[in-house]
Coordinates of C-alpha atoms in Angstrom, one line a residue:
X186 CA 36.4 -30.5 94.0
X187 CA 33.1 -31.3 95.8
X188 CA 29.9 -31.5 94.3
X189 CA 29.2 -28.2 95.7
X190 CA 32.1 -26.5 93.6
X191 CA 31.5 -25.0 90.3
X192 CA 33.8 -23.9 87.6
X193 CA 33.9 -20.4 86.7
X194 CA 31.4 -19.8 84.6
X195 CA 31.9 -18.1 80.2
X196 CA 29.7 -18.0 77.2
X197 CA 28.3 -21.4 75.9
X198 CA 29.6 -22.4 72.3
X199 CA 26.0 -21.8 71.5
X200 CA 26.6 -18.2 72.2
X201 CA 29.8 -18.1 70.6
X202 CA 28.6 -19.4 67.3
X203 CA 25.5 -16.9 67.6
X204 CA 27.8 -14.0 68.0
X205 CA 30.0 -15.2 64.9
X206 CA 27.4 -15.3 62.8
X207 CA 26.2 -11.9 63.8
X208 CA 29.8 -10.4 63.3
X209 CA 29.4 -12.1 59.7
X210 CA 25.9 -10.9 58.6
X211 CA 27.0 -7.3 59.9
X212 CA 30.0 -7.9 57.5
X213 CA 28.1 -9.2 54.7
X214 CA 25.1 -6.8 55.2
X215 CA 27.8 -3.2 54.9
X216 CA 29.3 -4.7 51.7
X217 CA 25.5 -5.4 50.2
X218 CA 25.1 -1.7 50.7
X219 CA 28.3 -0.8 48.7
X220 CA 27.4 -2.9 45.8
X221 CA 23.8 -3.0 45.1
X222 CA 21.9 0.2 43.8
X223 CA 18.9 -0.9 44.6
X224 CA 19.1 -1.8 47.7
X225 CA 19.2 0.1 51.1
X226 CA 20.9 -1.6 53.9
X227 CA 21.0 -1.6 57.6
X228 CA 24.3 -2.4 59.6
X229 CA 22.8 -4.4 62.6
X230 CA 24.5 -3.9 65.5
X231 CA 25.9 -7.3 67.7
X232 CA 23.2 -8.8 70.9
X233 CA 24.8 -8.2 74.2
X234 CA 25.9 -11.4 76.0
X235 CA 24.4 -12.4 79.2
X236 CA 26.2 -11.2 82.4
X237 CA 28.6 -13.6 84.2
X238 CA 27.0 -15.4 87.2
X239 CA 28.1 -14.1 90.7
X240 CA 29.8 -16.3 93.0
X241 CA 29.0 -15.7 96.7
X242 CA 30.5 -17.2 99.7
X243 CA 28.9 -18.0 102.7
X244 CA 30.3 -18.1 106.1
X245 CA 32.3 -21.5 106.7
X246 CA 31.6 -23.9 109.6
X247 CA 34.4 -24.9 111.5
X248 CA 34.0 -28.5 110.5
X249 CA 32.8 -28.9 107.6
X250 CA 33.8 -26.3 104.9
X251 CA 30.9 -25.5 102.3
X252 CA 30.7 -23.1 99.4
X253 CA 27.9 -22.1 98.0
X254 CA 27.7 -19.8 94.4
X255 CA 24.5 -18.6 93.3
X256 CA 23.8 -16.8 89.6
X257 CA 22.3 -13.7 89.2
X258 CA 18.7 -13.8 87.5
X259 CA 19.8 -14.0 84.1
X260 CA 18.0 -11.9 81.6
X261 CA 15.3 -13.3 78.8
X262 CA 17.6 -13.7 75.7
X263 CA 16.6 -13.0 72.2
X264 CA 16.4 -15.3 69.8
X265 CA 19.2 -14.8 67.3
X266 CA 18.8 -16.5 64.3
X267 CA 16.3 -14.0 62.2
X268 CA 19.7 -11.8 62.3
X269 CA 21.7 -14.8 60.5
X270 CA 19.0 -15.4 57.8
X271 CA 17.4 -12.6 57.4
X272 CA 20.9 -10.1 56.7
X273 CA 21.5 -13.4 53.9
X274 CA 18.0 -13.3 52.2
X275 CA 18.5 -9.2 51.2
X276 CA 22.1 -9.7 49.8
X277 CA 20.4 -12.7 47.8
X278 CA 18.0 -9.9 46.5
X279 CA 20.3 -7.4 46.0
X280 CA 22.7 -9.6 44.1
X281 CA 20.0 -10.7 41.5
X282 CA 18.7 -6.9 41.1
X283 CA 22.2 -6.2 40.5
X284 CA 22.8 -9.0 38.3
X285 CA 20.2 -7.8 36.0
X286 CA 20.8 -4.3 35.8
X287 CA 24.8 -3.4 35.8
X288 CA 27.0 -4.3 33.1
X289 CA 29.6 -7.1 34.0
X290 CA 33.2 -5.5 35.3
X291 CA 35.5 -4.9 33.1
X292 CA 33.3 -4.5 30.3
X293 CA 34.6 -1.3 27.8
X294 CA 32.9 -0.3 24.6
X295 CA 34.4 1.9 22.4
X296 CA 37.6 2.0 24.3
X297 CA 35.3 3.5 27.3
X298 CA 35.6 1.1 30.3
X299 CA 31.7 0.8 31.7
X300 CA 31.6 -2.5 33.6
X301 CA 29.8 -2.1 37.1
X302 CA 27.7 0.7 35.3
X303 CA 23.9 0.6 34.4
X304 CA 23.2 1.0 30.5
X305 CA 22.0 4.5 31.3
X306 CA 25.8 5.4 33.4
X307 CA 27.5 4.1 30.6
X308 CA 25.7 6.2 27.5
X309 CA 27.1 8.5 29.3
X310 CA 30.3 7.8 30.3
X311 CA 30.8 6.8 26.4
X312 CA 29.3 10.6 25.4
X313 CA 31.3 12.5 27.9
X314 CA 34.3 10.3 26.8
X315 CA 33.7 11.5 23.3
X316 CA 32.3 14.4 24.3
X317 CA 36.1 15.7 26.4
X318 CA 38.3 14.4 23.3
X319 CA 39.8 17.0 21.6
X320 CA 41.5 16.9 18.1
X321 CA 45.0 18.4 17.4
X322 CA 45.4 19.4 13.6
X323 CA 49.6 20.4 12.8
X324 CA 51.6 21.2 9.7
X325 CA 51.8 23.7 7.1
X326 CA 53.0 25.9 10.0
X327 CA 49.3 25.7 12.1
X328 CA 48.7 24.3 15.3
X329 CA 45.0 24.4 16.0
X330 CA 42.8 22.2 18.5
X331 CA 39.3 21.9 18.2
X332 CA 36.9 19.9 20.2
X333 CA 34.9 16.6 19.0
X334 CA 31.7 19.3 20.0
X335 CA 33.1 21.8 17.4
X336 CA 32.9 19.1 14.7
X337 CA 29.6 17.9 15.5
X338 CA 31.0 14.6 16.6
X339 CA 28.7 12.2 17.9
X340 CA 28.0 8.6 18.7
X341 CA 24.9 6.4 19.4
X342 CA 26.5 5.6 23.0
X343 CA 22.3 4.2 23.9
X344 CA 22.7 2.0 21.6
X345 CA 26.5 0.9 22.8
X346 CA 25.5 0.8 26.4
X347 CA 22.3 -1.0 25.9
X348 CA 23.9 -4.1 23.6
X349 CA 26.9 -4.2 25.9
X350 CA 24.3 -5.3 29.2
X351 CA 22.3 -7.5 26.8
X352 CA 25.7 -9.5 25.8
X353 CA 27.5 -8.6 28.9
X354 CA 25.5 -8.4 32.4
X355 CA 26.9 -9.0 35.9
X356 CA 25.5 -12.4 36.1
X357 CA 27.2 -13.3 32.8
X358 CA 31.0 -14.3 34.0
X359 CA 32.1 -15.4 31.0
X360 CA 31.6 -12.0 29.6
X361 CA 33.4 -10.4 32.4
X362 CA 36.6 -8.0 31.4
X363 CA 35.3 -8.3 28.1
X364 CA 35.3 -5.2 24.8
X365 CA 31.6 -4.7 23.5
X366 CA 30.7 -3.3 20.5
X367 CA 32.6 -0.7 18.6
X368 CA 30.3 2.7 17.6
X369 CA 30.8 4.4 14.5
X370 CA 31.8 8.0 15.5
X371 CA 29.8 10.5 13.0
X372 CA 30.8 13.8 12.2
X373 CA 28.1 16.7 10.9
X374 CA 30.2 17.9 7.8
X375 CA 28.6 20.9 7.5
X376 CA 29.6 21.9 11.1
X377 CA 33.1 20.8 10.8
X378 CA 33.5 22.4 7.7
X379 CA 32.2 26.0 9.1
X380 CA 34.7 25.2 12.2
X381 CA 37.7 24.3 10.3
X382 CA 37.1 27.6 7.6
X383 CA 36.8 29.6 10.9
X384 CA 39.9 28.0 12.3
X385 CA 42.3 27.7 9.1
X386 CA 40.5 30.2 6.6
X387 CA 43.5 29.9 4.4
X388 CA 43.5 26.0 3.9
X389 CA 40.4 25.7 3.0
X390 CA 39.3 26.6 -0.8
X391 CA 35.7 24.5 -1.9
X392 CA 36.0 22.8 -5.2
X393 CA 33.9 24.4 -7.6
X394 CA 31.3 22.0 -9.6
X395 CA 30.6 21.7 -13.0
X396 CA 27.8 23.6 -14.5
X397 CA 25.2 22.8 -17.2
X398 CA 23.4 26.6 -18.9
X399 CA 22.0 27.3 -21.6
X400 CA 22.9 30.7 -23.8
X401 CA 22.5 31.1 -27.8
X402 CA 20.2 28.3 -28.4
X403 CA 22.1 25.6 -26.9
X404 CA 23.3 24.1 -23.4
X405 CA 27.1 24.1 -22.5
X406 CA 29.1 23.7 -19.5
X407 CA 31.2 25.3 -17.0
X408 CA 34.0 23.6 -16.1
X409 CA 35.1 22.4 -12.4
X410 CA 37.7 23.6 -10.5
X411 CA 39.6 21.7 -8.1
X412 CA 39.9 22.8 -4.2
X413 CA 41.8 22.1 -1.0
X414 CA 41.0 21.5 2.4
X415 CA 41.3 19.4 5.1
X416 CA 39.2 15.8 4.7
X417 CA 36.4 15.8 7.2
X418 CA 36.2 12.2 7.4
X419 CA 39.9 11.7 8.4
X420 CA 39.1 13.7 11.5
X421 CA 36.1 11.4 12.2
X422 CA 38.9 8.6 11.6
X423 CA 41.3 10.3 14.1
X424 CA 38.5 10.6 16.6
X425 CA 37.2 7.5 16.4
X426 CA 40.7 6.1 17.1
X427 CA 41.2 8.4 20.2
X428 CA 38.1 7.1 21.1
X429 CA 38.9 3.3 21.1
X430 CA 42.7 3.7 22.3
X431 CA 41.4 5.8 25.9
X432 CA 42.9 8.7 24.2
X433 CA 41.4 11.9 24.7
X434 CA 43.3 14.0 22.3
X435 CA 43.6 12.9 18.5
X436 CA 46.2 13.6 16.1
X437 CA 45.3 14.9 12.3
X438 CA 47.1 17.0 9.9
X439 CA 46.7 20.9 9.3
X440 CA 48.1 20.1 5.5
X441 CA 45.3 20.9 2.2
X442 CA 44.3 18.1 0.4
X443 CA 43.0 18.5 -3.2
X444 CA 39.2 18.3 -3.2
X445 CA 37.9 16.7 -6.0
X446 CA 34.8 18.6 -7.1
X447 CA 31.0 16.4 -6.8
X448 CA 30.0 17.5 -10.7
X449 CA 32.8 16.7 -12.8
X450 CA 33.1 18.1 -16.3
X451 CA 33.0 15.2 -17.6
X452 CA 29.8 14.8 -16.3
X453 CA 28.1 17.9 -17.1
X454 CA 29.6 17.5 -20.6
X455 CA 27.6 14.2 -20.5
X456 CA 24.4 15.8 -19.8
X457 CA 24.8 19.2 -22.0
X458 CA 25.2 16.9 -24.5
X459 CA 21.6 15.1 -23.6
X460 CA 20.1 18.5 -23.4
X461 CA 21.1 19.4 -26.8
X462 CA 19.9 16.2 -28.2
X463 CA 16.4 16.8 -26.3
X464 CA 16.8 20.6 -28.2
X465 CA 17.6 19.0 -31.7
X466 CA 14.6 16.5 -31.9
X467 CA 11.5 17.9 -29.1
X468 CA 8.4 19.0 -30.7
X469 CA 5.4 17.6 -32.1
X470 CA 4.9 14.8 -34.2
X471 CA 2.5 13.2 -36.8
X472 CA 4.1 9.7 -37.6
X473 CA 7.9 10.4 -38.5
X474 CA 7.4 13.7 -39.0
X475 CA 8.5 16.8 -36.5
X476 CA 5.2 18.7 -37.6
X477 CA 5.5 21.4 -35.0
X478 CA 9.0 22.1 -34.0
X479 CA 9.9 24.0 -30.7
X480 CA 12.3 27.2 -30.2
X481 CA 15.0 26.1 -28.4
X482 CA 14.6 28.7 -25.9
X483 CA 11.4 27.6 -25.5
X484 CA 12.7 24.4 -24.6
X485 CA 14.8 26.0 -21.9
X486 CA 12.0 27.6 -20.4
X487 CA 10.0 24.0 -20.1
X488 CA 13.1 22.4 -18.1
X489 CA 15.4 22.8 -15.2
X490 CA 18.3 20.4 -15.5
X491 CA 19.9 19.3 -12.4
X492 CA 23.1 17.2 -12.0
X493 CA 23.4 14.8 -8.4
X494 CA 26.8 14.3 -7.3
X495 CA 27.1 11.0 -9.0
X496 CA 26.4 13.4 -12.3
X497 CA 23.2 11.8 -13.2
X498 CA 20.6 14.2 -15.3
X499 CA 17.6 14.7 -13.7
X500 CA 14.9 17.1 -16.3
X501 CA 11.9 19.0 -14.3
X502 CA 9.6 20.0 -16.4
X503 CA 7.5 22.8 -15.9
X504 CA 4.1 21.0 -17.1
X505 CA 1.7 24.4 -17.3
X506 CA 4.1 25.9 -19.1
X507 CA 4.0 23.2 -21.8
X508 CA 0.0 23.3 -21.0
X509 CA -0.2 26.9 -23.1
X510 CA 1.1 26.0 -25.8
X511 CA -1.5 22.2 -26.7
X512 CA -4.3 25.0 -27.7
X513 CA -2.0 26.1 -30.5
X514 CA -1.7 23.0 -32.2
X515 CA -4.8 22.2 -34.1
X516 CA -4.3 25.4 -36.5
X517 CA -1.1 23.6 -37.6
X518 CA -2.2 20.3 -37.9
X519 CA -5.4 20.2 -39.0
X520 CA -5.4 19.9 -42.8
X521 CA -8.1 18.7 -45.5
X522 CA -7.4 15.8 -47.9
X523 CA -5.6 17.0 -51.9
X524 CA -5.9 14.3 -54.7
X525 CA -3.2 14.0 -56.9
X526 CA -1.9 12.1 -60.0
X527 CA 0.5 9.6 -60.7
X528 CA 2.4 9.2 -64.0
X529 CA 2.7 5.7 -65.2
X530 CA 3.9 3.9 -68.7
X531 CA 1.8 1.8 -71.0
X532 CA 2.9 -0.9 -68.8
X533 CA 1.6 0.5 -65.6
X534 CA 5.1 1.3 -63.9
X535 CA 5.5 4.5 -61.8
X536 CA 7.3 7.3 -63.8
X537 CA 6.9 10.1 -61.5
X538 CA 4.5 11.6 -59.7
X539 CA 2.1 14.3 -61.2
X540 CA 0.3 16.3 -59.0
X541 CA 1.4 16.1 -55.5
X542 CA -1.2 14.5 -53.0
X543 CA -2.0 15.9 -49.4
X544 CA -3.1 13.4 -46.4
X545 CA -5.7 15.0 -44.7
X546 CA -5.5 15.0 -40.9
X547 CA -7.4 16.2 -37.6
X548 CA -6.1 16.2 -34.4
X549 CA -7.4 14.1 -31.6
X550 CA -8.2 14.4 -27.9
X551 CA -5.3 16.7 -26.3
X552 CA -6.8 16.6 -22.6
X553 CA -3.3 14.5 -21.2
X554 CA -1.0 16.0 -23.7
X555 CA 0.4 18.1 -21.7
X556 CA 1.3 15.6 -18.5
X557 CA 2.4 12.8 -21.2
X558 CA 4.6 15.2 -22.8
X559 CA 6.4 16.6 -19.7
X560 CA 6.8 12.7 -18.2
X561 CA 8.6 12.4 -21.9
X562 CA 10.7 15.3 -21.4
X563 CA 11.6 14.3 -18.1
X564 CA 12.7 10.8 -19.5
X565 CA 14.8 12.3 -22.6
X566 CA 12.3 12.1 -25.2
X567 CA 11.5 14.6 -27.0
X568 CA 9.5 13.4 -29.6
X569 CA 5.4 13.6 -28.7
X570 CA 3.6 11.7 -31.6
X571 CA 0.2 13.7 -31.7
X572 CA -3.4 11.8 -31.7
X573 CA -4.5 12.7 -35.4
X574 CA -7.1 11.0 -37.5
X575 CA -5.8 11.1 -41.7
X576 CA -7.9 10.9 -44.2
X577 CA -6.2 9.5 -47.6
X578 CA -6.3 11.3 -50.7
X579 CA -7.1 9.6 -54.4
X580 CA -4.8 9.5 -56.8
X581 CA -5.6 9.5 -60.2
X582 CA -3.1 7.1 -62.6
X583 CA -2.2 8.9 -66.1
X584 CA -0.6 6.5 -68.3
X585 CA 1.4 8.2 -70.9
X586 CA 2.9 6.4 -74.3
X587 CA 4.5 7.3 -77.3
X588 CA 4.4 5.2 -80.5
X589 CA 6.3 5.5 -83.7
X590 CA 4.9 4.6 -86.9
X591 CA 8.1 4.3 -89.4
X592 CA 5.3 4.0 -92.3
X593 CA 3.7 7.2 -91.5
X594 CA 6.9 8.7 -90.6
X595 CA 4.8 10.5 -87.7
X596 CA 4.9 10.2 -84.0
X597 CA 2.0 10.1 -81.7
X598 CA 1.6 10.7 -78.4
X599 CA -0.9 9.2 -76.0
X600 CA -2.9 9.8 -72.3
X601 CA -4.5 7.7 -70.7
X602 CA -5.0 5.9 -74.3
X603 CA -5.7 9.2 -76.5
X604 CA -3.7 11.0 -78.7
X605 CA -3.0 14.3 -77.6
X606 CA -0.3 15.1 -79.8
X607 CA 1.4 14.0 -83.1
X608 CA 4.2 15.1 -85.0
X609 CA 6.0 14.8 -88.2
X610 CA 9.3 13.3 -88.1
X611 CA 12.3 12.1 -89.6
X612 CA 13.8 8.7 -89.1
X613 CA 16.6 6.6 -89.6
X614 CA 17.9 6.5 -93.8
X615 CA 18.3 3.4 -95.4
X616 CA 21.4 2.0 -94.4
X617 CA 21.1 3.1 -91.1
X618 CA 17.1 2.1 -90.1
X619 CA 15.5 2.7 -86.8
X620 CA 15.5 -0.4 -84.8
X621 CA 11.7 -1.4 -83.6
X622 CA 10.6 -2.7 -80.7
X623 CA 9.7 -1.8 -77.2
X624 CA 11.3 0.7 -75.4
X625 CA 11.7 3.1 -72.4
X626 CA 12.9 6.9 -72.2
X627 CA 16.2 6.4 -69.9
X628 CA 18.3 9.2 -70.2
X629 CA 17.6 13.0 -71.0
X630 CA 19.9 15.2 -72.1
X631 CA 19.4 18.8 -72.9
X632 CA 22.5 19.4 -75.4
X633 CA 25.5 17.4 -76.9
X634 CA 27.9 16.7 -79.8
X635 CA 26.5 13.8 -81.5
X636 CA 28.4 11.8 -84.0
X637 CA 31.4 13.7 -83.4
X638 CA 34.0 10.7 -82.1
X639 CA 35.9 7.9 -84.2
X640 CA 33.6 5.2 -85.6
X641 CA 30.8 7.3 -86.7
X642 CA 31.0 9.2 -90.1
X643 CA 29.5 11.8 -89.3
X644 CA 29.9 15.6 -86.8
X645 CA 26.9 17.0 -85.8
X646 CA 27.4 19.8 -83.4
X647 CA 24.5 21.2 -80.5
X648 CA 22.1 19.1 -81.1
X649 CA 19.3 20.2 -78.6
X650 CA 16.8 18.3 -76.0
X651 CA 18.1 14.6 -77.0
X652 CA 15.8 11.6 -75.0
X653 CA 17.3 8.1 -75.5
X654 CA 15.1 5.2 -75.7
X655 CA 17.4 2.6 -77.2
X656 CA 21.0 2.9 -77.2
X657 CA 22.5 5.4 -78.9
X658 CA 18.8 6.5 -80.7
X659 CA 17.1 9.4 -79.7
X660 CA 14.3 11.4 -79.9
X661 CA 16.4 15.1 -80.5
X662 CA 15.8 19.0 -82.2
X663 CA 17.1 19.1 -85.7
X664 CA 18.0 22.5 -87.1
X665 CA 20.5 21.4 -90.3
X666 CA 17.2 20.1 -92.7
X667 CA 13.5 21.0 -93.0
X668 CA 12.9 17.6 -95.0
X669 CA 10.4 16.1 -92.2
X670 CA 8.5 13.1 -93.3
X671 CA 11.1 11.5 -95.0
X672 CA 13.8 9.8 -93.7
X673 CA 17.3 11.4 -92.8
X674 CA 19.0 10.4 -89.7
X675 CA 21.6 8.3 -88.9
X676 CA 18.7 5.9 -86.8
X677 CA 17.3 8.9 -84.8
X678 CA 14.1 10.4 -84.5
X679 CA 14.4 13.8 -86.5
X680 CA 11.6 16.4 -84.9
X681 CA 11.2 20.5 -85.4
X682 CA 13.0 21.9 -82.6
X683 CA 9.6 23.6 -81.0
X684 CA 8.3 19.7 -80.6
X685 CA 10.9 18.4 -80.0
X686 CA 11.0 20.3 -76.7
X687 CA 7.5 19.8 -76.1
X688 CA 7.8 16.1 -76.0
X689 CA 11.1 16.2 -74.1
X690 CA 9.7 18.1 -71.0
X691 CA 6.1 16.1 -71.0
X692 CA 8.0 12.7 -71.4
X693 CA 9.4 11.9 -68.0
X694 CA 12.6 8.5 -67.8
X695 CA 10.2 5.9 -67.7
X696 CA 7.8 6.7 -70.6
X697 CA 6.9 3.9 -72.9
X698 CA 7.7 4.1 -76.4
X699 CA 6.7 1.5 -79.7
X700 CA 8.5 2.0 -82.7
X701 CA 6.9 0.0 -85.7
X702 CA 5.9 -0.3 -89.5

């Protein structure tokens, strides 16, 4: 070949390369599209190569052969490597939006497979999931299907989707073909309910709950009753395993189950026997004492027991109610101050009481009465101690004493150190002396035998108001001998009948008594 010849002429491996790399970017640039949401992308379509040169041949000398080729005017070419850069810039773009806002493939919470999907795409696939599923109840001779709707199913599938692309997203490939988070599927009871008494009216009987009322001045209870039905909650259970498994039909049986009622007996037992204690001890009080009692129907009008399902008491009390009846009080509380008297020996010892004192009392401020009462009430006490101001009354000591002068043969009788009475009397004979000394009424007894067993020689029958003082002596009635002032007893104290009564009913146990020469 002379210089003059030149190979055919084909692209350059410039041009070659060029056109590679657009084939590529075109390639890489569709599947961007496909992928990214994002992102809007253009298929760019390949440069045109540059025509082959023509080869012309000229007309040959006869000695000397020459050819000659000559190229066409080749066209201005485009620079090409914007369209290899710029297709690889997007998809880096596109793959960081997407990276950020779909969940990473093969993610699946709740047994709902969401990878590739934003969070908002997969709430929803996880609702619609839960939302299609269906529940199959059989036995007892029923088939019936309801729907997850019908029950009021639901499930926070927000809340799913939204921590499965926080712990999962596409750029996260460690957390790819992973299970998110399971969601509790919830069930409105009330709804199910309705739809299963609708769908299997004669499986379903409510339990009946205990009841607390009040009739014939007291509270008392009405027993529960158990029911039968179908358990709500294992339908939730059955859904919620549909759910997880990629089922869309659960499986639950059609068969009653006892229902235990909320309020057992038991438990309003518990509290109707609160009530009634409340009833036995409410009213008003000064110190210990229930000064003002309330009807117990009354009561019943205050309060409105209610029992929760766990059987606690609650008491609402109906406060102005209560209010009406604070004016009412002062009338029977308000009292004035009585004196009284006090019996006591020569010794100063309590023998009884004489006339019977009276604290006087006023009542107080009552303005919160009524709002401290009912917060009592509410509480379980009944008992409202009352503001009252007491006034204390005197009492007035009587000492009373009774000597015995076995000289005189007389008795006299003392108050509050004069004599008030004095009798003639008989006392014990020789042989058989009244002791002396000092002494104490202890026993009174209004008739008895005296004498009348072995070791005394003597039977006296009926003897009337006898007061001991020492031993077996006595201060007694005698009927059998008139022969006062001289003695004639067996070491008693002889008196008329008439005084001997007297001194028997104004000489309490207690009373001193000196028996002397």
């Amino acid at each position: 070949m002379t210089d003059h010849d030149q190979p055919e002429h084909t692209a350059s491996g410039d041009d070659a390369t060029t056109a590679a790399a657009d084939s590529v970017a075109d390639n890489t640039v569709a599947t961007e599209a496909a992928t990214a949401e994002t992102m809007a992308a253009e298929t760019v379509a390949a440069p045109v190569a540059p025509a082959e040169p023509t080869l012309t041949a000229l007309p040959h000398a006869t000695e000397t052969p020459v050819a000659v080729w000559a190229e066409a005017e080749p066209k201005k070419r485009r620079k090409r490597w914007p369209w290899v850069f710029l297709p690889a810039a997007g998809i880096a773009a596109g793959l960081v939006i997407a990276s950020t806002t779909l969940i990473a493939p093969g993610v699946s919470a709740s047994g709902v497979p969401i990878g590739g999907l934003t969070p908002t795409a997969a709430a929803n696939a996880i609702a619609d999931r839960l939302a299609s599923t269906t529940i199959e109840l059989t036995g007892n001779g029923e088939k019936v299907t309801l729907s997850a709707a019908d029950l009021g199913a639901s499930i926070d599938a927000s809340a799913l989707a939204d921590a499965a692309h926080r712990d999962a997203p596409l750029w996260k490939l460690d957390a790819w073909n992973s299970a998110a988070d399971t969601g509790a599927v919830t069930i409105d009871a009330d709804k199910a309910e309705a739809a299963l008494r609708e769908a299997l009216p004669d499986a379903f009987v409510p339990a009946t709950d205990a009841e607390v009322t009040f009739a014939d001045g007291s509270y008392h209870v009405k027993p529960a009753a158990d029911g039968s039905g179908l358990n709500v909650d294992s339908l939730r259970v059955a859904l919620q395993s549909a759910l997880e498994n990629g089922k869309t039909v659960a499986q639950a049986s059609a068969e009653p189950e006892a229902l235990t009622p909320a309020i057992s007996t038991e438990s309003a037992q518990a509290a109707a026997d609160k009530l009634n204690g409340l009833v036995s001890t409410i009213g008003f009080y000064v110190g210990d004492e229930r000064t003002v009692p309330v009807n117990p129907a009354t009561i019943a009008s205050w309060v409105t027991p209610t029992l929760d399902e766990s059987g606690a008491l609650t008491i609402e009390v109906d406060e102005a109610a209560l209010a009406k009846v604070i004016p009412t009080l002062a009338e029977k509380i308000d009292r004035p101050a009585v004196n009284g008297t006090e019996i006591v020996n020569k010794w100063g010892d309590l023998v009884e009481e004489g006339e019977k004192s009276q604290t006087g009392r006023k009542l107080g401020d009552t303005s919160k009465l009524a709002a401290a009462f009912a917060q009592q009430i509410a509480a379980g006490d009944g008992k409202l101690v009352l503001p009252v101001e007491e006034t204390q009354p005197e009492i007035a000591k009587i000492e009373r004493h009774i000597d015995v002068n076995l000289s005189e043969q007389r008795t006299y009788v003392y108050e509050n150190g004069k004599t008030i009475r004095t009798f003639t009397i008989s006392s014990g004979a020789s042989g058989h002396e009244t002791h002396t000394g000092e002494f104490t009424i202890f026993a009174h007894v209004p008739m008895q035998d005296m004498g009348c067993v072995d070791g005394y020689d003597y039977c006296t029958k009926d003897v009337p108001t006898v007061m001991y003082f020492n031993g077996d002596e006595a201060f007694h009635g005698t009927y059998w001998h008139n022969n006062f002032g001289t003695p004639m007893s067996h070491g008693c104290i002889n008196m008329r009948e008439d005084e001997a009564l007297w001194l028997y009913n104004w000489a309490a146990d207690g009373v001193s008594v000196s028996v002397h020469y």
